[in-house]
Amino acid sequence: MTEDVDIKQVEELVKLVEEHKLAELTVEEHGVTITVKGAVEHQAHIVQIPQGSVPQGLAYPVEYEEPLEEYFEETAEPSNLITIESPMVGVFYRAQSPDTPPFVEVGDVIEIGQTVGLIEAMKVFSEIPSEVSGEVVELPVENGKLVQQGQPLVVIRPVP
């Protein structure tokens, strides 16, 4: 005999997984196993209930997914582009101050060592230098936005 599954308990499990950014949480109680899978980038959130044991009060197993159409778009970048990535977590600034022009704009030709932006982490500003010479083709991060380590900041087409 399968015990009733309280939908509120399932919702709490989903909240726990989301709040603590867990990859997966499995709870087994009274012969019922519930697995909640967390949101790993581009992955659906799924609650699994053993087949054939849909709890009373539920018309269908609890399952929801994020729309995936946008993830199937063509994302291949030409292999000749170089991406300057954030070396740390912090706030990315495109200019020295709000009243000065940005370090680089799309279409600018830059040199090795030229500053392309600043990262502020723990009240310390670090310059981000270009490692290549070339034309700036994309600036994927907005000014003043939090960035993660490894996140693309500037995309450059190298000049031979």
PDB file of N, CA and C in Angstrom, residues 6-88:
ATOM      1  N   ASP A   6       2.074  14.263   0.249  1.00  0.00           N
ATOM      2  CA  ASP A   6       1.577  15.606   0.487  1.00  0.00           C
ATOM      3  C   ASP A   6       2.235  16.551  -0.511  1.00  0.00           C
ATOM      4  N   ILE A   7       1.433  17.200  -1.363  1.00  0.00           N
ATOM      5  CA  ILE A   7       1.963  18.099  -2.393  1.00  0.00           C
ATOM      6  C   ILE A   7       2.766  19.244  -1.766  1.00  0.00           C
ATOM      7  N   LYS A   8       2.402  19.654  -0.576  1.00  0.00           N
ATOM      8  CA  LYS A   8       3.151  20.714   0.113  1.00  0.00           C
ATOM      9  C   LYS A   8       4.566  20.244   0.445  1.00  0.00           C
ATOM     10  N   GLN A   9       4.696  18.976   0.809  1.00  0.00           N
ATOM     11  CA  GLN A   9       6.028  18.423   1.087  1.00  0.00           C
ATOM     12  C   GLN A   9       6.869  18.394  -0.186  1.00  0.00           C
ATOM     13  N   VAL A  10       6.241  18.041  -1.293  1.00  0.00           N
ATOM     14  CA  VAL A  10       6.952  18.028  -2.573  1.00  0.00           C
ATOM     15  C   VAL A  10       7.397  19.450  -2.917  1.00  0.00           C
ATOM     16  N   GLU A  11       6.521  20.416  -2.730  1.00  0.00           N
ATOM     17  CA  GLU A  11       6.873  21.814  -3.003  1.00  0.00           C
ATOM     18  C   GLU A  11       8.035  22.267  -2.120  1.00  0.00           C
ATOM     19  N   GLU A  12       8.040  21.832  -0.862  1.00  0.00           N
ATOM     20  CA  GLU A  12       9.143  22.181   0.048  1.00  0.00           C
ATOM     21  C   GLU A  12      10.456  21.574  -0.431  1.00  0.00           C
ATOM     22  N   LEU A  13      10.397  20.342  -0.928  1.00  0.00           N
ATOM     23  CA  LEU A  13      11.602  19.701  -1.461  1.00  0.00           C
ATOM     24  C   LEU A  13      12.137  20.477  -2.666  1.00  0.00           C
ATOM     25  N   VAL A  14      11.241  20.913  -3.539  1.00  0.00           N
ATOM     26  CA  VAL A  14      11.648  21.706  -4.701  1.00  0.00           C
ATOM     27  C   VAL A  14      12.299  23.006  -4.236  1.00  0.00           C
ATOM     28  N   LYS A  15      11.712  23.664  -3.237  1.00  0.00           N
ATOM     29  CA  LYS A  15      12.293  24.901  -2.696  1.00  0.00           C
ATOM     30  C   LYS A  15      13.694  24.658  -2.134  1.00  0.00           C
ATOM     31  N   LEU A  16      13.857  23.560  -1.386  1.00  0.00           N
ATOM     32  CA  LEU A  16      15.170  23.230  -0.825  1.00  0.00           C
ATOM     33  C   LEU A  16      16.217  23.057  -1.923  1.00  0.00           C
ATOM     34  N   VAL A  17      15.851  22.348  -2.974  1.00  0.00           N
ATOM     35  CA  VAL A  17      16.785  22.116  -4.080  1.00  0.00           C
ATOM     36  C   VAL A  17      17.154  23.440  -4.744  1.00  0.00           C
ATOM     37  N   GLU A  18      16.154  24.306  -4.969  1.00  0.00           N
ATOM     38  CA  GLU A  18      16.421  25.593  -5.617  1.00  0.00           C
ATOM     39  C   GLU A  18      17.247  26.510  -4.721  1.00  0.00           C
ATOM     40  N   GLU A  19      16.884  26.610  -3.440  1.00  0.00           N
ATOM     41  CA  GLU A  19      17.582  27.511  -2.518  1.00  0.00           C
ATOM     42  C   GLU A  19      19.034  27.130  -2.318  1.00  0.00           C
ATOM     43  N   HIS A  20      19.296  25.826  -2.266  1.00  0.00           N
ATOM     44  CA  HIS A  20      20.653  25.360  -1.990  1.00  0.00           C
ATOM     45  C   HIS A  20      21.390  24.924  -3.254  1.00  0.00           C
ATOM     46  N   LYS A  21      20.744  25.167  -4.418  1.00  0.00           N
ATOM     47  CA  LYS A  21      21.337  24.850  -5.716  1.00  0.00           C
ATOM     48  C   LYS A  21      21.868  23.413  -5.768  1.00  0.00           C
ATOM     49  N   LEU A  22      21.022  22.482  -5.313  1.00  0.00           N
ATOM     50  CA  LEU A  22      21.397  21.076  -5.322  1.00  0.00           C
ATOM     51  C   LEU A  22      21.191  20.487  -6.711  1.00  0.00           C
ATOM     52  N   ALA A  23      22.031  19.543  -7.080  1.00  0.00           N
ATOM     53  CA  ALA A  23      21.862  18.858  -8.358  1.00  0.00           C
ATOM     54  C   ALA A  23      20.680  17.896  -8.282  1.00  0.00           C
ATOM     55  N   GLU A  24      20.540  17.229  -7.120  1.00  0.00           N
ATOM     56  CA  GLU A  24      19.475  16.241  -6.971  1.00  0.00           C
ATOM     57  C   GLU A  24      19.229  15.969  -5.494  1.00  0.00           C
ATOM     58  N   LEU A  25      17.970  15.711  -5.144  1.00  0.00           N
ATOM     59  CA  LEU A  25      17.596  15.347  -3.784  1.00  0.00           C
ATOM     60  C   LEU A  25      16.596  14.204  -3.885  1.00  0.00           C
ATOM     61  N   THR A  26      16.880  13.099  -3.174  1.00  0.00           N
ATOM     62  CA  THR A  26      15.981  11.950  -3.164  1.00  0.00           C
ATOM     63  C   THR A  26      15.539  11.691  -1.736  1.00  0.00           C
ATOM     64  N   VAL A  27      14.226  11.543  -1.573  1.00  0.00           N
ATOM     65  CA  VAL A  27      13.658  11.259  -0.258  1.00  0.00           C
ATOM     66  C   VAL A  27      12.793  10.013  -0.399  1.00  0.00           C
ATOM     67  N   GLU A  28      13.012   9.054   0.511  1.00  0.00           N
ATOM     68  CA  GLU A  28      12.206   7.839   0.507  1.00  0.00           C
ATOM     69  C   GLU A  28      11.512   7.731   1.852  1.00  0.00           C
ATOM     70  N   GLU A  29      10.197   7.572   1.799  1.00  0.00           N
ATOM     71  CA  GLU A  29       9.428   7.492   3.024  1.00  0.00           C
ATOM     72  C   GLU A  29       8.214   6.599   2.782  1.00  0.00           C
ATOM     73  N   HIS A  30       8.026   5.616   3.620  1.00  0.00           N
ATOM     74  CA  HIS A  30       6.879   4.706   3.546  1.00  0.00           C
ATOM     75  C   HIS A  30       6.740   4.078   2.155  1.00  0.00           C
ATOM     76  N   GLY A  31       7.856   3.685   1.556  1.00  0.00           N
ATOM     77  CA  GLY A  31       7.815   3.004   0.270  1.00  0.00           C
ATOM     78  C   GLY A  31       7.652   3.905  -0.939  1.00  0.00           C
ATOM     79  N   VAL A  32       7.592   5.216  -0.726  1.00  0.00           N
ATOM     80  CA  VAL A  32       7.466   6.160  -1.836  1.00  0.00           C
ATOM     81  C   VAL A  32       8.785   6.924  -1.952  1.00  0.00           C
ATOM     82  N   THR A  33       9.342   6.931  -3.153  1.00  0.00           N
ATOM     83  CA  THR A  33      10.580   7.652  -3.407  1.00  0.00           C
ATOM     84  C   THR A  33      10.280   8.865  -4.268  1.00  0.00           C
ATOM     85  N   ILE A  34      10.765  10.011  -3.820  1.00  0.00           N
ATOM     86  CA  ILE A  34      10.601  11.250  -4.582  1.00  0.00           C
ATOM     87  C   ILE A  34      11.993  11.789  -4.874  1.00  0.00           C
ATOM     88  N   THR A  35      12.263  12.054  -6.149  1.00  0.00           N
ATOM     89  CA  THR A  35      13.539  12.626  -6.556  1.00  0.00           C
ATOM     90  C   THR A  35      13.266  13.979  -7.182  1.00  0.00           C
ATOM     91  N   VAL A  36      13.972  14.996  -6.695  1.00  0.00           N
ATOM     92  CA  VAL A  36      13.861  16.344  -7.250  1.00  0.00           C
ATOM     93  C   VAL A  36      15.228  16.678  -7.817  1.00  0.00           C
ATOM     94  N   LYS A  37      15.259  16.977  -9.098  1.00  0.00           N
ATOM     95  CA  LYS A  37      16.520  17.336  -9.738  1.00  0.00           C
ATOM     96  C   LYS A  37      16.580  18.844  -9.873  1.00  0.00           C
ATOM     97  N   GLY A  38      17.732  19.407  -9.487  1.00  0.00           N
ATOM     98  CA  GLY A  38      17.921  20.842  -9.526  1.00  0.00           C
ATOM     99  C   GLY A  38      18.205  21.346 -10.916  1.00  0.00           C
ATOM    100  N   ALA A  39      18.198  22.663 -11.017  1.00  0.00           N
ATOM    101  CA  ALA A  39      18.424  23.330 -12.292  1.00  0.00           C
ATOM    102  C   ALA A  39      19.912  23.464 -12.552  1.00  0.00           C
ATOM    103  N   VAL A  40      20.439  22.526 -13.309  1.00  0.00           N
ATOM    104  CA  VAL A  40      21.786  22.673 -13.819  1.00  0.00           C
ATOM    105  C   VAL A  40      21.555  23.364 -15.146  1.00  0.00           C
ATOM    106  N   GLU A  41      22.391  24.320 -15.500  1.00  0.00           N
ATOM    107  CA  GLU A  41      22.158  25.170 -16.654  1.00  0.00           C
ATOM    108  C   GLU A  41      21.528  24.409 -17.813  1.00  0.00           C
ATOM    109  N   HIS A  42      20.395  24.887 -18.288  1.00  0.00           N
ATOM    110  CA  HIS A  42      19.637  24.343 -19.408  1.00  0.00           C
ATOM    111  C   HIS A  42      18.995  22.996 -19.085  1.00  0.00           C
ATOM    112  N   GLN A  43      18.821  22.648 -17.826  1.00  0.00           N
ATOM    113  CA  GLN A  43      18.225  21.368 -17.466  1.00  0.00           C
ATOM    114  C   GLN A  43      16.856  21.620 -16.849  1.00  0.00           C
ATOM    115  N   ALA A  44      15.945  20.729 -17.045  1.00  0.00           N
ATOM    116  CA  ALA A  44      14.603  20.861 -16.509  1.00  0.00           C
ATOM    117  C   ALA A  44      14.577  20.495 -15.033  1.00  0.00           C
ATOM    118  N   HIS A  45      13.582  21.045 -14.341  1.00  0.00           N
ATOM    119  CA  HIS A  45      13.327  20.665 -12.953  1.00  0.00           C
ATOM    120  C   HIS A  45      12.325  19.519 -13.019  1.00  0.00           C
ATOM    121  N   ILE A  46      12.636  18.389 -12.418  1.00  0.00           N
ATOM    122  CA  ILE A  46      11.754  17.231 -12.531  1.00  0.00           C
ATOM    123  C   ILE A  46      11.522  16.630 -11.151  1.00  0.00           C
ATOM    124  N   VAL A  47      10.281  16.309 -10.884  1.00  0.00           N
ATOM    125  CA  VAL A  47       9.942  15.566  -9.686  1.00  0.00           C
ATOM    126  C   VAL A  47       9.465  14.210 -10.186  1.00  0.00           C
ATOM    127  N   GLN A  48      10.110  13.130  -9.747  1.00  0.00           N
ATOM    128  CA  GLN A  48       9.759  11.798 -10.220  1.00  0.00           C
ATOM    129  C   GLN A  48       9.034  11.032  -9.127  1.00  0.00           C
ATOM    130  N   ILE A  49       7.946  10.410  -9.523  1.00  0.00           N
ATOM    131  CA  ILE A  49       7.193   9.564  -8.613  1.00  0.00           C
ATOM    132  C   ILE A  49       7.113   8.197  -9.286  1.00  0.00           C
ATOM    133  N   PRO A  50       7.337   7.123  -8.553  1.00  0.00           N
ATOM    134  CA  PRO A  50       7.336   5.795  -9.173  1.00  0.00           C
ATOM    135  C   PRO A  50       6.104   5.577 -10.036  1.00  0.00           C
ATOM    136  N   GLN A  51       6.337   4.996 -11.203  1.00  0.00           N
ATOM    137  CA  GLN A  51       5.271   4.767 -12.157  1.00  0.00           C
ATOM    138  C   GLN A  51       4.183   3.898 -11.540  1.00  0.00           C
ATOM    139  N   GLY A  52       2.960   4.290 -11.771  1.00  0.00           N
ATOM    140  CA  GLY A  52       1.828   3.514 -11.270  1.00  0.00           C
ATOM    141  C   GLY A  52       1.447   3.849  -9.841  1.00  0.00           C
ATOM    142  N   SER A  53       2.158   4.784  -9.219  1.00  0.00           N
ATOM    143  CA  SER A  53       1.802   5.116  -7.844  1.00  0.00           C
ATOM    144  C   SER A  53       1.542   6.611  -7.704  1.00  0.00           C
ATOM    145  N   VAL A  54       0.712   7.129  -8.578  1.00  0.00           N
ATOM    146  CA  VAL A  54       0.351   8.536  -8.488  1.00  0.00           C
ATOM    147  C   VAL A  54      -0.431   8.739  -7.197  1.00  0.00           C
ATOM    148  N   PRO A  55       0.059   9.634  -6.331  1.00  0.00           N
ATOM    149  CA  PRO A  55      -0.612   9.826  -5.045  1.00  0.00           C
ATOM    150  C   PRO A  55      -2.013  10.417  -5.207  1.00  0.00           C
ATOM    151  N   GLN A  56      -2.845  10.127  -4.202  1.00  0.00           N
ATOM    152  CA  GLN A  56      -4.189  10.683  -4.206  1.00  0.00           C
ATOM    153  C   GLN A  56      -4.093  12.201  -4.160  1.00  0.00           C
ATOM    154  N   GLY A  57      -5.018  12.850  -4.849  1.00  0.00           N
ATOM    155  CA  GLY A  57      -5.022  14.309  -4.856  1.00  0.00           C
ATOM    156  C   GLY A  57      -4.257  14.877  -6.043  1.00  0.00           C
ATOM    157  N   LEU A  58      -3.489  14.036  -6.740  1.00  0.00           N
ATOM    158  CA  LEU A  58      -2.784  14.490  -7.928  1.00  0.00           C
ATOM    159  C   LEU A  58      -3.401  13.809  -9.150  1.00  0.00           C
ATOM    160  N   ALA A  59      -3.701  14.597 -10.155  1.00  0.00           N
ATOM    161  CA  ALA A  59      -4.268  14.025 -11.364  1.00  0.00           C
ATOM    162  C   ALA A  59      -3.166  13.496 -12.274  1.00  0.00           C
ATOM    163  N   TYR A  60      -1.929  13.934 -12.041  1.00  0.00           N
ATOM    164  CA  TYR A  60      -0.799  13.537 -12.862  1.00  0.00           C
ATOM    165  C   TYR A  60       0.474  13.728 -12.058  1.00  0.00           C
ATOM    166  N   PRO A  61       1.570  13.061 -12.436  1.00  0.00           N
ATOM    167  CA  PRO A  61       2.827  13.260 -11.714  1.00  0.00           C
ATOM    168  C   PRO A  61       3.285  14.716 -11.828  1.00  0.00           C
ATOM    169  N   VAL A  62       3.915  15.215 -10.782  1.00  0.00           N
ATOM    170  CA  VAL A  62       4.392  16.585 -10.766  1.00  0.00           C
ATOM    171  C   VAL A  62       5.646  16.654 -11.619  1.00  0.00           C
ATOM    172  N   GLU A  63       5.591  17.433 -12.677  1.00  0.00           N
ATOM    173  CA  GLU A  63       6.744  17.582 -13.554  1.00  0.00           C
ATOM    174  C   GLU A  63       6.597  18.905 -14.293  1.00  0.00           C
ATOM    175  N   TYR A  64       7.654  19.711 -14.303  1.00  0.00           N
ATOM    176  CA  TYR A  64       7.615  20.924 -15.105  1.00  0.00           C
ATOM    177  C   TYR A  64       8.983  21.166 -15.695  1.00  0.00           C
ATOM    178  N   GLU A  65       8.977  21.777 -16.852  1.00  0.00           N
ATOM    179  CA  GLU A  65      10.229  22.006 -17.549  1.00  0.00           C
ATOM    180  C   GLU A  65      10.285  23.447 -18.015  1.00  0.00           C
ATOM    181  N   GLU A  66      11.515  23.963 -18.155  1.00  0.00           N
ATOM    182  CA  GLU A  66      11.712  25.282 -18.719  1.00  0.00           C
ATOM    183  C   GLU A  66      11.655  25.147 -20.236  1.00  0.00           C
ATOM    184  N   PRO A  67      11.195  26.190 -20.952  1.00  0.00           N
ATOM    185  CA  PRO A  67      11.187  26.112 -22.412  1.00  0.00           C
ATOM    186  C   PRO A  67      12.608  25.933 -22.934  1.00  0.00           C
ATOM    187  N   LEU A  68      12.801  25.004 -23.858  1.00  0.00           N
ATOM    188  CA  LEU A  68      14.141  24.705 -24.346  1.00  0.00           C
ATOM    189  C   LEU A  68      14.405  25.205 -25.762  1.00  0.00           C
ATOM    190  N   GLU A  69      13.399  25.806 -26.437  1.00  0.00           N
ATOM    191  CA  GLU A  69      13.579  26.216 -27.821  1.00  0.00           C
ATOM    192  C   GLU A  69      14.810  27.109 -27.985  1.00  0.00           C
ATOM    193  N   GLU A  70      14.991  28.068 -27.070  1.00  0.00           N
ATOM    194  CA  GLU A  70      16.101  29.010 -27.195  1.00  0.00           C
ATOM    195  C   GLU A  70      17.453  28.316 -27.103  1.00  0.00           C
ATOM    196  N   TYR A  71      17.527  27.157 -26.444  1.00  0.00           N
ATOM    197  CA  TYR A  71      18.794  26.472 -26.284  1.00  0.00           C
ATOM    198  C   TYR A  71      19.188  25.682 -27.531  1.00  0.00           C
ATOM    199  N   PHE A  72      18.246  25.497 -28.445  1.00  0.00           N
ATOM    200  CA  PHE A  72      18.535  24.736 -29.643  1.00  0.00           C
ATOM    201  C   PHE A  72      18.896  25.628 -30.817  1.00  0.00           C
ATOM    202  N   GLU A  73      18.932  26.950 -30.600  1.00  0.00           N
ATOM    203  CA  GLU A  73      19.325  27.855 -31.667  1.00  0.00           C
ATOM    204  C   GLU A  73      20.778  27.611 -32.025  1.00  0.00           C
ATOM    205  N   GLU A  74      21.144  28.006 -33.225  1.00  0.00           N
ATOM    206  CA  GLU A  74      22.530  27.854 -33.675  1.00  0.00           C
ATOM    207  C   GLU A  74      23.412  28.757 -32.826  1.00  0.00           C
ATOM    208  N   THR A  75      24.354  28.155 -32.100  1.00  0.00           N
ATOM    209  CA  THR A  75      25.213  28.934 -31.216  1.00  0.00           C
ATOM    210  C   THR A  75      26.684  28.785 -31.556  1.00  0.00           C
ATOM    211  N   ALA A  76      26.981  28.099 -32.644  1.00  0.00           N
ATOM    212  CA  ALA A  76      28.390  27.886 -32.992  1.00  0.00           C
ATOM    213  C   ALA A  76      29.041  29.208 -33.374  1.00  0.00           C
ATOM    214  N   GLU A  77      30.167  29.504 -32.735  1.00  0.00           N
ATOM    215  CA  GLU A  77      30.915  30.711 -33.048  1.00  0.00           C
ATOM    216  C   GLU A  77      32.000  30.358 -34.043  1.00  0.00           C
ATOM    217  N   PRO A  78      32.325  31.314 -34.931  1.00  0.00           N
ATOM    218  CA  PRO A  78      33.452  31.052 -35.821  1.00  0.00           C
ATOM    219  C   PRO A  78      34.701  30.788 -34.988  1.00  0.00           C
ATOM    220  N   SER A  79      35.504  29.834 -35.417  1.00  0.00           N
ATOM    221  CA  SER A  79      36.657  29.417 -34.627  1.00  0.00           C
ATOM    222  C   SER A  79      37.751  30.473 -34.552  1.00  0.00           C
ATOM    223  N   ASN A  80      37.672  31.526 -35.373  1.00  0.00           N
ATOM    224  CA  ASN A  80      38.720  32.535 -35.357  1.00  0.00           C
ATOM    225  C   ASN A  80      38.484  33.612 -34.299  1.00  0.00           C
ATOM    226  N   LEU A  81      37.429  33.524 -33.520  1.00  0.00           N
ATOM    227  CA  LEU A  81      37.155  34.530 -32.496  1.00  0.00           C
ATOM    228  C   LEU A  81      37.800  34.129 -31.171  1.00  0.00           C
ATOM    229  N   ILE A  82      38.304  35.128 -30.444  1.00  0.00           N
ATOM    230  CA  ILE A  82      38.913  34.929 -29.134  1.00  0.00           C
ATOM    231  C   ILE A  82      38.023  35.620 -28.101  1.00  0.00           C
ATOM    232  N   THR A  83      37.769  34.933 -26.998  1.00  0.00           N
ATOM    233  CA  THR A  83      36.941  35.492 -25.939  1.00  0.00           C
ATOM    234  C   THR A  83      37.816  35.829 -24.730  1.00  0.00           C
ATOM    235  N   ILE A  84      37.696  37.069 -24.253  1.00  0.00           N
ATOM    236  CA  ILE A  84      38.350  37.454 -23.001  1.00  0.00           C
ATOM    237  C   ILE A  84      37.341  37.174 -21.902  1.00  0.00           C
ATOM    238  N   GLU A  85      37.719  36.323 -20.954  1.00  0.00           N
ATOM    239  CA  GLU A  85      36.817  35.907 -19.894  1.00  0.00           C
ATOM    240  C   GLU A  85      37.172  36.581 -18.578  1.00  0.00           C
ATOM    241  N   SER A  86      36.190  36.672 -17.711  1.00  0.00           N
ATOM    242  CA  SER A  86      36.414  37.251 -16.391  1.00  0.00           C
ATOM    243  C   SER A  86      37.313  36.331 -15.569  1.00  0.00           C
ATOM    244  N   PRO A  87      38.378  36.883 -14.977  1.00  0.00           N
ATOM    245  CA  PRO A  87      39.265  36.056 -14.168  1.00  0.00           C
ATOM    246  C   PRO A  87      38.725  35.803 -12.759  1.00  0.00           C
ATOM    247  N   MET A  88      37.623  36.472 -12.397  1.00  0.00           N
ATOM    248  CA  MET A  88      37.090  36.361 -11.044  1.00  0.00           C
ATOM    249  C   MET A  88      35.618  36.766 -11.006  1.00  0.00           C
TER     250      MET A  88
END
